[in-house]
XYZ file of C-alpha atoms in Angstrom:
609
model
C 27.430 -20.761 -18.085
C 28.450 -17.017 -19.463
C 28.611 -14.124 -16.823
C 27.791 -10.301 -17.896
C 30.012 -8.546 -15.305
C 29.177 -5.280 -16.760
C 26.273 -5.166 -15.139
C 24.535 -5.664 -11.267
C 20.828 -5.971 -10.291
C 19.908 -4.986 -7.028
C 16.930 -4.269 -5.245
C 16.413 -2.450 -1.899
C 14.297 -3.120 0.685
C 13.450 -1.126 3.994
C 10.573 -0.484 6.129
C 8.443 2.629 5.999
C 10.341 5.613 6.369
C 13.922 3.791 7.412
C 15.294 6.045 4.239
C 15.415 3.898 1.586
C 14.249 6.255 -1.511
C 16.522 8.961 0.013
C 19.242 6.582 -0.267
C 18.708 5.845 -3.982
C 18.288 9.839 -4.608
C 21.922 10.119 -3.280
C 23.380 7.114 -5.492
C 21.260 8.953 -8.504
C 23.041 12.802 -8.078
C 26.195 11.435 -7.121
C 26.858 8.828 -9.818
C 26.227 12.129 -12.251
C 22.855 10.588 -14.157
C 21.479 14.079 -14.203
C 22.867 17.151 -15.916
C 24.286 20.174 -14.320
C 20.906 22.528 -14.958
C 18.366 19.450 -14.095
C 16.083 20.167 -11.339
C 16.165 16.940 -9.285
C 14.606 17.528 -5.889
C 14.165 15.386 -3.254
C 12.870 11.981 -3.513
C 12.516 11.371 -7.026
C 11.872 7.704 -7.335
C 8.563 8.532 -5.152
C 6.868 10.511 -8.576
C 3.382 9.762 -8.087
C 1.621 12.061 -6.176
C -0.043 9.787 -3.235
C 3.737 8.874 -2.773
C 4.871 12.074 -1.598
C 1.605 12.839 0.205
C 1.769 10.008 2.111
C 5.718 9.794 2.117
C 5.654 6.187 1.343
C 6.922 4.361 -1.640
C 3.471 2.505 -3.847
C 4.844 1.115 -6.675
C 7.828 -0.362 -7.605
C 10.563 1.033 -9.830
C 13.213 0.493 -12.101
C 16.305 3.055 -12.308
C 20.398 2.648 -12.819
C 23.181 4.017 -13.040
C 26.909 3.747 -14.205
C 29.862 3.419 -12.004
C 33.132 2.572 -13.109
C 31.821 1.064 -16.215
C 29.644 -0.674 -14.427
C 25.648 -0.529 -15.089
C 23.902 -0.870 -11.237
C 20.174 -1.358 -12.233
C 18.116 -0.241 -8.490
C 14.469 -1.908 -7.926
C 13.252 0.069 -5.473
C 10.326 -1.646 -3.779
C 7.724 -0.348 -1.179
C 8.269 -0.722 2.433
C 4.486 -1.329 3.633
C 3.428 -4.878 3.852
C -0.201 -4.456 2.243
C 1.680 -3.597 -0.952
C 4.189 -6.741 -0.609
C 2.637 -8.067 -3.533
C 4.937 -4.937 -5.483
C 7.698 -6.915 -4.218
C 7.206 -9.976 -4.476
C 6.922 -9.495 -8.748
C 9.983 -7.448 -8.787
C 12.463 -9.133 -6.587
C 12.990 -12.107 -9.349
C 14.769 -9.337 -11.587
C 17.593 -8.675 -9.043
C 20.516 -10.942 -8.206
C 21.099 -8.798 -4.997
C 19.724 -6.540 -2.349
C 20.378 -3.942 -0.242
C 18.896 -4.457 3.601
C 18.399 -1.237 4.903
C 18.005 -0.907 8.725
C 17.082 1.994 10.842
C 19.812 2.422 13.535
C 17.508 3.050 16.067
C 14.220 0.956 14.798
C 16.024 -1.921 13.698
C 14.833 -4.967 12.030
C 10.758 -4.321 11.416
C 8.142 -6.640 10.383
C 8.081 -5.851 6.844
C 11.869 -5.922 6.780
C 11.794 -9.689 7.497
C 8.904 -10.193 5.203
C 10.735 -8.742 2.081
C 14.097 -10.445 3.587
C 12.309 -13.683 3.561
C 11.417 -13.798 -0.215
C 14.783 -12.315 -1.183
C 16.674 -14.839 0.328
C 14.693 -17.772 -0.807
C 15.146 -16.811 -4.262
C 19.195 -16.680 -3.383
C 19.894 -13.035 -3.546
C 22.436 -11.877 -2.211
C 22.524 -9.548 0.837
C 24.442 -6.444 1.584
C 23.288 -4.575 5.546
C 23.015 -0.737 5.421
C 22.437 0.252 8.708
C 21.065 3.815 8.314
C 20.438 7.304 10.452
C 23.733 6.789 12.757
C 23.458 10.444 13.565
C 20.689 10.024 15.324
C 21.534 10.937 19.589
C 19.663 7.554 20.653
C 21.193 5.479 17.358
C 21.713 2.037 18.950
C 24.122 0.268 16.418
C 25.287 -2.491 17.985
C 22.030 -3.837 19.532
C 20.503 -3.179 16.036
C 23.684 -5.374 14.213
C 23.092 -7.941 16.737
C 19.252 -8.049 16.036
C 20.121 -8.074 12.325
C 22.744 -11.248 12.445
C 20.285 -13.181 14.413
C 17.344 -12.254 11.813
C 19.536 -13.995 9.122
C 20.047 -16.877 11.480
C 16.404 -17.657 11.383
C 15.562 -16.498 7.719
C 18.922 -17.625 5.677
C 18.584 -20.795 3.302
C 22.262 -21.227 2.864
C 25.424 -20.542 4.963
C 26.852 -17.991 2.241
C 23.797 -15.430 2.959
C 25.261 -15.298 6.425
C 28.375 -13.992 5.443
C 27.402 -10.632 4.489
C 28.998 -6.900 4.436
C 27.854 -4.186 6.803
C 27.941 -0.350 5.941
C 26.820 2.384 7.910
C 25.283 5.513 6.331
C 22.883 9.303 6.811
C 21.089 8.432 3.759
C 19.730 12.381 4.251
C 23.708 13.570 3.994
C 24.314 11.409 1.101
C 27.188 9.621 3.361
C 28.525 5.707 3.741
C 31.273 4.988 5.094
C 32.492 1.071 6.460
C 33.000 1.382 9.723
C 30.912 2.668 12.308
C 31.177 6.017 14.573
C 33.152 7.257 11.173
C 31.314 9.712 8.707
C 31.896 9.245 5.080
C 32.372 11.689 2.264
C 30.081 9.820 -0.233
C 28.079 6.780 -1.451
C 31.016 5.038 -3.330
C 31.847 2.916 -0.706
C 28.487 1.095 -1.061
C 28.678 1.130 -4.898
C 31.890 -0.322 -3.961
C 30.235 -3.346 -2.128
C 27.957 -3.734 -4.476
C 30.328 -4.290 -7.549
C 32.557 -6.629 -5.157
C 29.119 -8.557 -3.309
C 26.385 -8.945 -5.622
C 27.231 -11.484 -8.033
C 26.961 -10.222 -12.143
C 23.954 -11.982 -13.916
C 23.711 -15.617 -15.236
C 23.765 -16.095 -18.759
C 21.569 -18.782 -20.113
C 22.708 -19.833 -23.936
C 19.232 -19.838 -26.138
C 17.218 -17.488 -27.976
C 15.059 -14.606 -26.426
C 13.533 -14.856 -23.384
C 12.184 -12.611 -20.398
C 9.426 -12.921 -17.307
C 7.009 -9.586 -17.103
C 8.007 -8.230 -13.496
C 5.947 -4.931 -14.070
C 3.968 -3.328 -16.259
C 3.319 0.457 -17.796
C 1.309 2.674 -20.257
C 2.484 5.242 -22.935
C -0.803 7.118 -24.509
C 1.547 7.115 -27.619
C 3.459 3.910 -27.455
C 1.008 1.911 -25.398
C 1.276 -0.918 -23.020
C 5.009 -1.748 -22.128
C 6.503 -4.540 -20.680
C 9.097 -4.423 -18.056
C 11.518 -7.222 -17.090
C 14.766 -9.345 -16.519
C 16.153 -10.705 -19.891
C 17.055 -14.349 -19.010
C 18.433 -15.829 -22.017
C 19.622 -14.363 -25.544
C 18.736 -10.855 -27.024
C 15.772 -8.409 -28.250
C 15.691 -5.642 -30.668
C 13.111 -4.109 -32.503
C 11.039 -5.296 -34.884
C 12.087 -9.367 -33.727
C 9.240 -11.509 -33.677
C 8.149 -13.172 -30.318
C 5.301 -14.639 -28.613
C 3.306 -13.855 -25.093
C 2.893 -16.762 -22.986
C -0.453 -16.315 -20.620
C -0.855 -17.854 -17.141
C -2.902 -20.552 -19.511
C -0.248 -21.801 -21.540
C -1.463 -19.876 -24.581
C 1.875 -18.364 -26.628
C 0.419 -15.128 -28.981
C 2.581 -14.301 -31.461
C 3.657 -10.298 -31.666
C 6.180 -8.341 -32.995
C 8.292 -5.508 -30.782
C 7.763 -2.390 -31.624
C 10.658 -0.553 -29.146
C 13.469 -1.526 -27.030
C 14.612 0.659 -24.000
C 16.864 0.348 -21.071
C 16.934 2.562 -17.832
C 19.673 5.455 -17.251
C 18.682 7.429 -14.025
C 14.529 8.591 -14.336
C 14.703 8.051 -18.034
C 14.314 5.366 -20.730
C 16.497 5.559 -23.150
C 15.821 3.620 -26.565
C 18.383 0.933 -27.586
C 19.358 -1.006 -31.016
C 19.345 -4.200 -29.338
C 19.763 -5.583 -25.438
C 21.321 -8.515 -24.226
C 20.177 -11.405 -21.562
C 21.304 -9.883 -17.953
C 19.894 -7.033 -18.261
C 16.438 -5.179 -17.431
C 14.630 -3.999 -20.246
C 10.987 -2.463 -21.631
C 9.593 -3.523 -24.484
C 6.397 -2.059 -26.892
C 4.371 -3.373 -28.988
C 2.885 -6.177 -27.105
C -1.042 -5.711 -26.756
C -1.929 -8.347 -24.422
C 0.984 -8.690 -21.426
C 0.256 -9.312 -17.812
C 3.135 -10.036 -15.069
C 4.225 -13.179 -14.809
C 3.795 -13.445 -18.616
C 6.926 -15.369 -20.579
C 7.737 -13.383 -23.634
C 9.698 -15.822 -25.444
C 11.393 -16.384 -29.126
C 8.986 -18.534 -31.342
C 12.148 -20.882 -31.931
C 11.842 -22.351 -28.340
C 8.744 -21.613 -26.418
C 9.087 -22.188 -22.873
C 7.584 -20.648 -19.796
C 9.498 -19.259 -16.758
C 8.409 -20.474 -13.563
C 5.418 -17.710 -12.722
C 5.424 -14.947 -10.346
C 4.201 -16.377 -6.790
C 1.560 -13.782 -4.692
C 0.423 -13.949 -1.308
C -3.413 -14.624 -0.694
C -5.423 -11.310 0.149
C -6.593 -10.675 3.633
C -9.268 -8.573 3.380
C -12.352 -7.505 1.111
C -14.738 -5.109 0.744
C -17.277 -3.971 -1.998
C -16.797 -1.545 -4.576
C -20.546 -0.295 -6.522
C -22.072 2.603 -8.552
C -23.282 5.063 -6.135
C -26.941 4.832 -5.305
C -27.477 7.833 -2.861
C -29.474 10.706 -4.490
C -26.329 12.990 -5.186
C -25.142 9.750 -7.229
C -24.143 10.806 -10.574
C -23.431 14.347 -9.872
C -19.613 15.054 -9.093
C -18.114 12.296 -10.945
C -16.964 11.655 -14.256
C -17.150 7.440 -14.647
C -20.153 6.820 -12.469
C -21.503 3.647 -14.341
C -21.407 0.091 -13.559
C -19.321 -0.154 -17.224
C -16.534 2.562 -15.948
C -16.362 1.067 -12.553
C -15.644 -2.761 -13.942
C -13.443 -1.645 -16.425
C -11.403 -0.210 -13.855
C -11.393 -2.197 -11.456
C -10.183 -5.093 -13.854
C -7.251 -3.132 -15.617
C -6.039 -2.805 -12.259
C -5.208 -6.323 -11.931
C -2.769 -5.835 -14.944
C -0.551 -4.213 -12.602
C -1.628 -4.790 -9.056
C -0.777 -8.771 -8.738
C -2.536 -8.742 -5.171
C -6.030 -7.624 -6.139
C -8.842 -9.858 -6.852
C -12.215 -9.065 -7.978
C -15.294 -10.711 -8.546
C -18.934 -10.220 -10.104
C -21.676 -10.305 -7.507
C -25.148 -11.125 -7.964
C -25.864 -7.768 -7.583
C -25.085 -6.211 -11.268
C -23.391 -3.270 -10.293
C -21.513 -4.382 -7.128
C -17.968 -5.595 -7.371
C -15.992 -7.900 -4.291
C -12.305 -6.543 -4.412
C -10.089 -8.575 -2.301
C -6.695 -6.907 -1.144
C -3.631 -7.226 0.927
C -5.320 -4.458 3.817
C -6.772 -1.863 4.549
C -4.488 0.239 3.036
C -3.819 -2.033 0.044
C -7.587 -1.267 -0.653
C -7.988 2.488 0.394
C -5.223 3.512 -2.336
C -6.736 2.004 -4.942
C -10.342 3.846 -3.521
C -7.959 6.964 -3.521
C -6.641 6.693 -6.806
C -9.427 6.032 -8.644
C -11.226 9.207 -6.908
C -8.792 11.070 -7.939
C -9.389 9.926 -11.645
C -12.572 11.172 -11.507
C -14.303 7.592 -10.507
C -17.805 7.930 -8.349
C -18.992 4.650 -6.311
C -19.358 3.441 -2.863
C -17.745 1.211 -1.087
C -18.805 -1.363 2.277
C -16.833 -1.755 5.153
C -13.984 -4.081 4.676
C -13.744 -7.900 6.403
C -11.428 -10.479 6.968
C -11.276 -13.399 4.194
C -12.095 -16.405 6.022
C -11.699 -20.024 4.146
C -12.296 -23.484 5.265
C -9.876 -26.070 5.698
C -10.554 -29.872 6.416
C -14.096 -28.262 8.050
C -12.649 -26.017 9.824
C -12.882 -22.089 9.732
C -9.884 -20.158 9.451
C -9.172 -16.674 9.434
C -6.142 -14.649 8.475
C -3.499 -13.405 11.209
C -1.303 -10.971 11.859
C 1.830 -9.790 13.664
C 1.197 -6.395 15.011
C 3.841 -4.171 16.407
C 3.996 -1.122 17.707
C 6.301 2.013 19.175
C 5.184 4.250 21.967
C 5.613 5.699 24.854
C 4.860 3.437 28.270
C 2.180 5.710 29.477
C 0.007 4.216 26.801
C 0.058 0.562 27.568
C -3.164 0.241 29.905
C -4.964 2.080 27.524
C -3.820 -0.166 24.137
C -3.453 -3.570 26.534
C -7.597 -2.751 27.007
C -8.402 -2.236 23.339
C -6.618 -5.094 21.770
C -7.686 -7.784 24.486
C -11.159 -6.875 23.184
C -9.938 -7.357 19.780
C -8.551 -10.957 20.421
C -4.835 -10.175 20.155
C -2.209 -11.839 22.358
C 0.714 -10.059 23.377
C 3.845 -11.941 22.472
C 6.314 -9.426 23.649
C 7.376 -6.411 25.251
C 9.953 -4.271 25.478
C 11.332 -1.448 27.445
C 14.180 0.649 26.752
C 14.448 2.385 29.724
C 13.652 6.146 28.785
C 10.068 5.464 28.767
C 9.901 4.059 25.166
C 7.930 0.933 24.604
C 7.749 -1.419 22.000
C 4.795 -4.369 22.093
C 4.459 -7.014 19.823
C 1.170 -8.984 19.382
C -0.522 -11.454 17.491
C -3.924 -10.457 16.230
C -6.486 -11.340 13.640
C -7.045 -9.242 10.702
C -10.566 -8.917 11.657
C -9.119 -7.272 15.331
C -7.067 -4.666 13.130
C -9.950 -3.750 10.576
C -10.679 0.404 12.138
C -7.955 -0.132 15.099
C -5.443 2.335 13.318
C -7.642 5.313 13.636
C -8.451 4.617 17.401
C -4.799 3.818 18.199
C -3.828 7.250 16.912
C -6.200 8.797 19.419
C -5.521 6.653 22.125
C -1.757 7.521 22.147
C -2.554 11.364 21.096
C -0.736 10.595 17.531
C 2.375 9.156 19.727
C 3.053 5.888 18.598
C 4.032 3.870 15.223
C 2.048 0.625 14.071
C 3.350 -2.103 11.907
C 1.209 -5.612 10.469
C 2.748 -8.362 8.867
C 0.554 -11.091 7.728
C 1.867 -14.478 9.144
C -0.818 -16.850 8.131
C -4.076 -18.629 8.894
C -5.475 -19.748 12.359
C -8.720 -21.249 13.577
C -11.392 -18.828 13.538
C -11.668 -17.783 17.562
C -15.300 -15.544 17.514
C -17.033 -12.732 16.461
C -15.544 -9.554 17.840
C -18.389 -7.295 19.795
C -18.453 -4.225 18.230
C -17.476 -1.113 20.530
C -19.191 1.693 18.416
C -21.628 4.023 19.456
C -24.889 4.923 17.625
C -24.317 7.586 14.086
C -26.409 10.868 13.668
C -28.300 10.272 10.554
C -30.339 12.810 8.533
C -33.928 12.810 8.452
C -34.661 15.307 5.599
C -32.856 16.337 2.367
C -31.234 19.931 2.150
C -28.503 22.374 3.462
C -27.321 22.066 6.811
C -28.300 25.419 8.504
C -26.164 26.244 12.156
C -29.156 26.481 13.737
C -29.616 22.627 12.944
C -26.145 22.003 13.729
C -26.535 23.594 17.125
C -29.901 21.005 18.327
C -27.564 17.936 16.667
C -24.741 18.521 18.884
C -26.549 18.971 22.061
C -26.982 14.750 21.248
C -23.439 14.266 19.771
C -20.536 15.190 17.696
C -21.091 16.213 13.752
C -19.430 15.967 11.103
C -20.888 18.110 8.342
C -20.124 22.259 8.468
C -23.111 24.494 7.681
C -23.926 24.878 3.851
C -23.625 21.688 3.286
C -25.895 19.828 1.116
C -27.284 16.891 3.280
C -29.917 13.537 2.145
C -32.114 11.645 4.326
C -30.079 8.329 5.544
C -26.647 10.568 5.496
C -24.715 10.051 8.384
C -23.969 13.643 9.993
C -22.296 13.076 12.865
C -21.932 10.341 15.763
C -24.005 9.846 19.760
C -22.948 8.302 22.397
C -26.081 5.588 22.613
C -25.863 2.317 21.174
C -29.136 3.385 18.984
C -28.713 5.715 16.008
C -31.063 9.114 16.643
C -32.325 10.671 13.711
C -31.719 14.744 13.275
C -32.807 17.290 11.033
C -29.717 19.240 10.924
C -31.502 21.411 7.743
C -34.210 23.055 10.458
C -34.257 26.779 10.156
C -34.898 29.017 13.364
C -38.603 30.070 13.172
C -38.914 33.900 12.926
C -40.578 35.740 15.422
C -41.863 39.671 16.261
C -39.893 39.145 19.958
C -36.476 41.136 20.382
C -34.266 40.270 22.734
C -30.670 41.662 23.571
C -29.001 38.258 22.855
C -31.402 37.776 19.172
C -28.272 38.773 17.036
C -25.778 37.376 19.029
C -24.148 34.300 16.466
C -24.725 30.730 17.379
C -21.155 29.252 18.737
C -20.841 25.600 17.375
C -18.383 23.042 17.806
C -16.038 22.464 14.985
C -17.341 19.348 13.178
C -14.841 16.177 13.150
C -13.746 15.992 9.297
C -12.626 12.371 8.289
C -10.179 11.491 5.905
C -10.966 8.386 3.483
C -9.676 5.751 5.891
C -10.975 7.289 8.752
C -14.127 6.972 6.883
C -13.638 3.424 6.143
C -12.709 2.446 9.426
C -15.640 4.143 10.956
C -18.584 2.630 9.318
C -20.929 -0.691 10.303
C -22.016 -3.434 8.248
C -25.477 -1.178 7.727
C -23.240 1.692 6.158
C -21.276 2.881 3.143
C -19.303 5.484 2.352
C -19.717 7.329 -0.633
C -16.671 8.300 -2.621
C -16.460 11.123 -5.088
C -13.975 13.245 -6.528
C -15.225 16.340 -4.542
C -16.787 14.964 -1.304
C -16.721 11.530 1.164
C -19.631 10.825 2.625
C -21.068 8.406 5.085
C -24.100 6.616 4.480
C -26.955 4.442 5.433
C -27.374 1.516 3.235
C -31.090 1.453 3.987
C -31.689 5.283 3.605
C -34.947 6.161 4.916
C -36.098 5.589 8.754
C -39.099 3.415 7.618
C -36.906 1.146 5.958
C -34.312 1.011 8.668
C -36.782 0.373 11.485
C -38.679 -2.580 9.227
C -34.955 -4.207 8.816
C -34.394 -3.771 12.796
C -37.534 -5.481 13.402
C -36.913 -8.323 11.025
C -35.662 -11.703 12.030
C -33.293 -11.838 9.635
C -31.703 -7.754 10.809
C -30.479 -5.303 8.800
C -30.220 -6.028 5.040
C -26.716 -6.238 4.034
């Protein structure tokens, strides 16, 4: 068995905001990848724009650089476990990984999620404990946590023998020791040429596993992944083996390697390291692309099963049509199946119903990117409110759970202890450090977290962190009671006038501004009944020949509650939608008239879903 020591893979992995793209920007500027007069910026590997909104890594990457002759390729993977599915196709390219650990955090749940899958597939592990000039950094308690998180999660004694660096990922510093600040990153470039082990060399002809997958408008689809065994250049013939078995012969148009943010095109690349290739028309990941002397199939790409689902459909409401530019049930399917080229964690499925699609996803937020994204692509539909996937096994129900932490201060507890008890969690743990800091760690069922993130932000006033992990299936306890009060809901088609607003918000709080154009069955605001009330927030103030000395004083109204897209999600019932568009989100009744919501009320069978 042949070695290529001149080159490493690696792949990072780190919980939300615990620094990890800020680290790789440092290894990119100082291993000199980018010229003297490039503009760089901060946090380059996050290049899509919901990435730096949001300040969370999506996608996974591919970059690399060269030190001492060495060529360090860096998958960087997200650090949010409803996009786990990004890592779980990318971590079979590396042959090591970076652990990295916030020094006052520590170990989170998505770091042992990622942790778990990189050590069964024998990486090997290098700790980065990170931010240890923070004032309340805690680095040995966080050490200590880490060592006994590979006690649980290693698979052989080797992963427990592993180097520990400290770094400010925001100062571009490492240095081996802690309480002493480094100069640079070379000391964990160092580690990595002297830890991670070079890749194995397999003797054969050509042959790769698709880990990821991108588009060119000139060079079309491209295929990105590990080269196992022998060599590729352009022009070679090879063939595509599907999930089915089914090899389809093609011939590669471009080779290209990574170098920093670019691709840069190469004569011919050999087995070890990562590569994109053109020319292939039908690739998906955890596709063999193989010589057509020896056709064999690598071992495919395993996914977790998604947790939750939700309906996707062309949008029905009378402003359908209107602000989008794919509004048909042709540009919504389209989509929403070229999406599972890339997204290996997405399902979707027909329905009866013609235009309405079921899209299955890791969460909440696995689901309201994708909603997000295609929005911003000019996309127009609706969407239901999400639910738990249940399944049955040996006749019994089972529903998905979930290990739910959460940071905040221990003035909150009463207040959270309340809400989750009514959403069937069970608190597992809880710990104080002393200062008035709290962290509580539950087990929950996915159905108990679907719109809980929206009402924990208000419950601890925007002062506390929450982390899910998906653990598994349990036996399916009961049906959660629903604490939502009734929804304002439009009885007549127009613009909202203040006057209108001013009689709706003597019965609740709105959520539409005046000028707004407004349909009957349009939810406009929320009460705080169990009934919905029906308002007519488009009624003008009669004239009249009376003057009085307050006539021209302006009506004074509330500010109406705007609500962002999962906000929006989280708030509706199973009798709702909300209506996406690349101008506007709405909230809707399904049944949009009062007629035909009272009929369903009255009905034996309730509201028609």
């Amino acid at each position: 068995m042949n070695y290529r020591k001149d080159i490493r893979n690696v792949a990072i992995i780190a919980h939300v905001d615990h620094g990890k793209t800020t680290l790789v920007d440092a290894m990119l500027k100082q291993s000199n990848v980018f010229k003297n007069n490039d503009k760089v910026g901060e946090l380059v590997m996050d290049r899509n724009a919901l990435e730096r909104e949001r300040g969370i890594t999506i996608m996974s990457k591919n970059t690399a650089i060269i030190y001492k002759g060495v060529k360090i390729n860096i998958v960087d993977t997200p650090g949010h476990a409803d996009f786990g599915g990004e890592v779980e196709r990318v971590i079979s390219m590396a042959d090591g990984c970076l652990l990295l650990i916030d020094s006052v955090e520590g170990p989170m749940p998505q770091t042992i999620f990622v942790l778990r899958h990189a050590l069964k597939r024998g990486l090997v592990p290098i700790v980065v404990i990170n931010k240890t000039d923070r004032k309340n950094a805690r680095i040995p308690e966080v050490l200590h946590l880490t060592q006994d998180l590979f006690l649980e999660l290693a698979t052989t004694a080797e992963q427990l023998d592993f180097p520990v660096l400290y770094a400010n990922a925001k100062q571009g510093v490492v240095s081996t020791e802690p309480g002493v600040t480094g100069s640079n990153v070379f000391p964990l470039l160092d580690s990595i040429l002297e830890t991670v082990p070079p890749p194995r060399i397999e003797t054969g002809p050509f042959q790769m596993l698709v880990s990821n997958l991108d588009y060119d408008n000139h060079k079309g689809k491209i295929a990105i992944g590990r080269i196992w065994r022998g060599k590729v250049a352009p022009r070679d013939q090879i063939v595509s083996i599907d999930a089915d078995g089914i090899a389809t012969p093609f011939e590669i148009a471009e080779v290209f390697t990574h170098l920093g943010l670019a691709r840069l095109e190469a004569d011919e690349v050999e087995a070890g390291d990562i590569v994109a290739v053109t020319g292939i028309k039908k690739a998906s990941i955890g596709d063999t692309i193989s010589s057509p002397e020896q056709i064999e199939a690598l071992p495919r790409i395993e996914i977790g099963e998604p947790t939750v689902e939700m309906t996707f459909g062309v949008n029905t409401s009378p402003r359908g049509g209107r602000e989008g530019v794919y509004c048909t049930t042709r540009h919504i399917r389209d989509r929403l199946y070229r999406e599972l080229e890339i997204n290996l964690s997405l399902r979707v499925q027909d329905t009866d119903t013609a235009d309405t699609f079921l899209v299955k996803g890791r969460g909440e937020l696995h689901l309201s990117i994708l909603i997000e994204t295609m929005r911003r692509e000019g996309y127009e539909f609706e969407v239901s409110k999400p639910e738990a996937i249940t399944k049955v096994v040996d006749g019994t129900l089972m529903e998905p759970v979930e290990d739910l932490l959460i940071d905040t201060r221990e003035g909150y507890i009463g207040i959270l202890t309340e809400m989750l008890s009514k959403r069937q969690a069970a608190l597992k743990n809880m710990h104080n450090d002393g200062q008035g800091n709290v962290r509580l760690e539950y087990q929950i069922p996915t159905k108990g977290l679907i719109g809980f993130r929206s009402s924990f932000l208000t419950a601890t006033r925007g002062d506390g962190i929450m982390n899910t992990t998906p653990i598994g299936y349990k036996p399916w306890q009961r049906d959660l009671v629903s604490s939502r009060s009734g929804v304002l809901v439009a009885s007549a088609q127009g613009k909202v006038t203040a006057f209108g607003i001013e009689n709706a918000q003597g019965r609740g709080l709105t959520f539409v501004h005046p000028g707004t154009v407004v349909y009957e069955g349009m939810i406009v605001g929320t009460n705080p009944r169990i009934r919905d009330i029906a308002v007519n927030v488009c009624k003008e103030k009669k004239k009249t020949n009376m003057r009085s000395s307050t006539a021209d004083i302006a009506t004074k109204l509330a500010p109406p509650i705007d609500l962002s897209l999962e906000q929006s999600i989280d708030f509706i019932a199973q009798d709702e939608l909300v209506e996406v568009t690349p101008e506007n989100i709405r909230l809707r009744k399904k049944l949009l008239t009062q007629t035909q919501r009272l009929r369903a009320y009255a009905s034996p069978k309730g509201v028609e879903v």
